PDB file of C-alpha atoms in Angstrom:
ATOM      1  CA  UNK A   5      14.517   7.436  -5.647  1.00 63.00           C
ATOM      2  CA  UNK A   6      15.205   5.648  -2.501  1.00 67.00           C
ATOM      3  CA  UNK A   7      13.524   7.265   0.724  1.00 72.00           C
ATOM      4  CA  UNK A   8      15.510   8.614   3.318  1.00 80.00           C
ATOM      5  CA  UNK A   9      13.158   6.544   5.642  1.00 89.00           C
ATOM      6  CA  UNK A  10      10.878   4.022   5.302  1.00 88.00           C
ATOM      7  CA  UNK A  11       9.243   2.573   8.353  1.00 92.00           C
ATOM      8  CA  UNK A  12       6.880  -0.085   9.048  1.00 95.00           C
ATOM      9  CA  UNK A  13       4.992  -1.600  11.779  1.00 96.00           C
ATOM     10  CA  UNK A  14       2.192  -4.089  12.650  1.00 95.00           C
ATOM     11  CA  UNK A  15       0.038  -5.546  15.419  1.00 96.00           C
ATOM     12  CA  UNK A  16      -1.857  -8.493  15.258  1.00 95.00           C
ATOM     13  CA  UNK A  17      -4.341  -9.857  18.071  1.00 95.00           C
ATOM     14  CA  UNK A  18      -6.364 -13.059  18.533  1.00 92.00           C
ATOM     15  CA  UNK A  19      -9.731 -13.122  20.341  1.00 90.00           C
ATOM     16  CA  UNK A  20     -11.229 -15.392  22.554  1.00 85.00           C
ATOM     17  CA  UNK A  21     -13.489 -16.827  19.438  1.00 85.00           C
ATOM     18  CA  UNK A  22     -11.866 -18.084  16.518  1.00 90.00           C
ATOM     19  CA  UNK A  23     -10.858 -14.305  15.103  1.00 94.00           C
ATOM     20  CA  UNK A  24      -7.402 -12.580  14.361  1.00 95.00           C
ATOM     21  CA  UNK A  25      -7.277  -9.158  13.389  1.00 96.00           C
ATOM     22  CA  UNK A  26      -4.286  -6.850  12.584  1.00 96.00           C
ATOM     23  CA  UNK A  27      -3.431  -3.681  11.592  1.00 97.00           C
ATOM     24  CA  UNK A  28      -0.169  -2.119  10.243  1.00 97.00           C
ATOM     25  CA  UNK A  29       1.300   1.415   9.324  1.00 97.00           C
ATOM     26  CA  UNK A  30       3.899   1.975   6.581  1.00 94.00           C
ATOM     27  CA  UNK A  31       5.481   5.516   6.362  1.00 95.00           C
ATOM     28  CA  UNK A  32       7.599   6.914   3.357  1.00 91.00           C
ATOM     29  CA  UNK A  33       9.459   9.736   3.252  1.00 91.00           C
ATOM     30  CA  UNK A  34       9.992  12.494   0.722  1.00 89.00           C
ATOM     31  CA  UNK A  35      12.341  11.152  -2.166  1.00 84.00           C
ATOM     32  CA  UNK A  36      13.637  12.847  -5.318  1.00 80.00           C
ATOM     33  CA  UNK A  37      13.471  11.463  -8.672  1.00 76.00           C
ATOM     34  CA  UNK A  38      14.256  12.408 -11.963  1.00 68.00           C
ATOM     35  CA  UNK A  39      11.021  13.439 -14.098  1.00 63.00           C
ATOM     36  CA  UNK A  40      10.352  13.738 -17.816  1.00 62.00           C
ATOM     37  CA  UNK A  41       8.877  17.101 -18.817  1.00 58.00           C
ATOM     38  CA  UNK A  42       8.577  19.726 -21.563  1.00 58.00           C
ATOM     39  CA  UNK A  43      10.859  22.907 -22.166  1.00 57.00           C
ATOM     40  CA  UNK A  44       9.082  25.848 -20.912  1.00 61.00           C
ATOM     41  CA  UNK A  45       7.324  27.723 -24.066  1.00 63.00           C
ATOM     42  CA  UNK A  46       7.718  24.325 -25.853  1.00 60.00           C
ATOM     43  CA  UNK A  47       5.894  21.460 -26.365  1.00 60.00           C
ATOM     44  CA  UNK A  48       8.177  19.417 -28.400  1.00 56.00           C
ATOM     45  CA  UNK A  49      11.653  19.607 -26.542  1.00 50.00           C
ATOM     46  CA  UNK A  50      12.163  16.898 -23.540  1.00 60.00           C
ATOM     47  CA  UNK A  51      14.206  16.975 -21.018  1.00 56.00           C
ATOM     48  CA  UNK A  52      15.086  15.230 -17.252  1.00 62.00           C
ATOM     49  CA  UNK A  53      13.842  17.505 -14.359  1.00 68.00           C
ATOM     50  CA  UNK A  54      14.147  16.909 -10.663  1.00 76.00           C
ATOM     51  CA  UNK A  55      11.234  16.081  -8.815  1.00 80.00           C
ATOM     52  CA  UNK A  56      10.667  15.700  -5.107  1.00 84.00           C
ATOM     53  CA  UNK A  57       7.807  12.942  -4.329  1.00 86.00           C
ATOM     54  CA  UNK A  58       6.102  14.106  -0.955  1.00 89.00           C
ATOM     55  CA  UNK A  59       5.982  11.495   1.792  1.00 92.00           C
ATOM     56  CA  UNK A  60       2.883   9.188   2.686  1.00 94.00           C
ATOM     57  CA  UNK A  61       1.604   6.901   5.138  1.00 95.00           C
ATOM     58  CA  UNK A  62      -0.577   4.072   4.579  1.00 96.00           C
ATOM     59  CA  UNK A  63      -2.804   2.243   7.190  1.00 97.00           C
ATOM     60  CA  UNK A  64      -3.583  -1.342   6.098  1.00 97.00           C
ATOM     61  CA  UNK A  65      -6.208  -3.900   8.248  1.00 98.00           C
ATOM     62  CA  UNK A  66      -7.603  -7.080   8.295  1.00 97.00           C
ATOM     63  CA  UNK A  67      -9.086 -10.183  10.027  1.00 96.00           C
ATOM     64  CA  UNK A  68      -9.368 -13.801   9.695  1.00 96.00           C
ATOM     65  CA  UNK A  69     -11.462 -16.352  10.820  1.00 95.00           C
ATOM     66  CA  UNK A  70     -11.551 -20.395  10.819  1.00 91.00           C
ATOM     67  CA  UNK A  71     -14.831 -20.779  12.149  1.00 87.00           C
ATOM     68  CA  UNK A  72     -16.096 -23.242   9.465  1.00 89.00           C
ATOM     69  CA  UNK A  73     -14.340 -26.492   9.725  1.00 89.00           C
ATOM     70  CA  UNK A  74     -11.369 -26.826   7.282  1.00 92.00           C
ATOM     71  CA  UNK A  75     -11.822 -23.327   6.453  1.00 94.00           C
ATOM     72  CA  UNK A  76      -9.901 -20.093   6.627  1.00 94.00           C
ATOM     73  CA  UNK A  77     -11.887 -16.805   5.664  1.00 96.00           C
ATOM     74  CA  UNK A  78      -9.728 -13.609   5.415  1.00 97.00           C
ATOM     75  CA  UNK A  79     -10.448  -9.991   4.734  1.00 97.00           C
ATOM     76  CA  UNK A  80      -8.023  -7.633   4.106  1.00 97.00           C
ATOM     77  CA  UNK A  81      -8.334  -3.688   3.619  1.00 97.00           C
ATOM     78  CA  UNK A  82      -5.107  -1.867   2.096  1.00 96.00           C
ATOM     79  CA  UNK A  83      -4.783   1.906   1.864  1.00 96.00           C
ATOM     80  CA  UNK A  84      -7.623   2.329   4.394  1.00 97.00           C
ATOM     81  CA  UNK A  85      -7.641   5.796   4.381  1.00 96.00           C
ATOM     82  CA  UNK A  86      -7.179   6.032   0.367  1.00 96.00           C
ATOM     83  CA  UNK A  87      -4.101   8.185   0.472  1.00 94.00           C
ATOM     84  CA  UNK A  88      -2.917   9.476  -2.626  1.00 93.00           C
ATOM     85  CA  UNK A  89       0.619   9.041  -3.361  1.00 91.00           C
ATOM     86  CA  UNK A  90       3.123   8.438  -5.850  1.00 87.00           C
ATOM     87  CA  UNK A  91       5.403   5.139  -6.476  1.00 80.00           C
ATOM     88  CA  UNK A  92       7.482   7.052  -9.463  1.00 77.00           C
ATOM     89  CA  UNK A  93       7.279  10.341 -10.942  1.00 75.00           C
ATOM     90  CA  UNK A  94       3.609  10.786 -12.301  1.00 76.00           C
ATOM     91  CA  UNK A  95       2.471   7.332 -11.457  1.00 81.00           C
ATOM     92  CA  UNK A  96      -0.325   7.169  -8.912  1.00 86.00           C
ATOM     93  CA  UNK A  97       0.025   4.197  -6.668  1.00 90.00           C
ATOM     94  CA  UNK A  98      -3.259   1.929  -5.869  1.00 89.00           C
ATOM     95  CA  UNK A  99      -5.758   3.723  -3.751  1.00 94.00           C
ATOM     96  CA  UNK A 100      -7.851   1.947  -1.152  1.00 97.00           C
ATOM     97  CA  UNK A 101      -8.464  -1.837  -2.182  1.00 97.00           C
ATOM     98  CA  UNK A 102     -10.593  -4.545  -0.617  1.00 97.00           C
ATOM     99  CA  UNK A 103      -9.874  -8.175  -0.744  1.00 97.00           C
ATOM    100  CA  UNK A 104     -11.361 -11.362   0.467  1.00 97.00           C
ATOM    101  CA  UNK A 105      -9.582 -14.595   0.908  1.00 97.00           C
ATOM    102  CA  UNK A 106     -10.939 -18.303   1.281  1.00 95.00           C
ATOM    103  CA  UNK A 107      -8.867 -21.074   1.737  1.00 95.00           C
ATOM    104  CA  UNK A 108     -10.239 -24.796   2.059  1.00 95.00           C
ATOM    105  CA  UNK A 109      -8.372 -27.613   2.901  1.00 92.00           C
ATOM    106  CA  UNK A 110     -10.029 -30.862   1.433  1.00 91.00           C
ATOM    107  CA  UNK A 111      -7.663 -33.508   3.082  1.00 84.00           C
TER     108      UNK A 111
END
């Protein structure tokens, strides 16, 4: 189940005004797993079968700002290109997701 290669890289830049942007990429190579299936010609017999899950690459982006005093606002987009991939056999990982965060310091 462990991929042969799992690589990642992240780049971050702080701009002149109060804004930080970042992007990252993750790559995971093919991996073999044991899957569950039915015997050919019969739906009642269950057996384990070797399955190869394909490789995938994910691109994530984000930005954060503290333009409002004592507040940090951030936006993150994970799996930017909505890549379909599998964590385990027959278990599709989440597609694109967008998260907006607000942190407020009351002190």
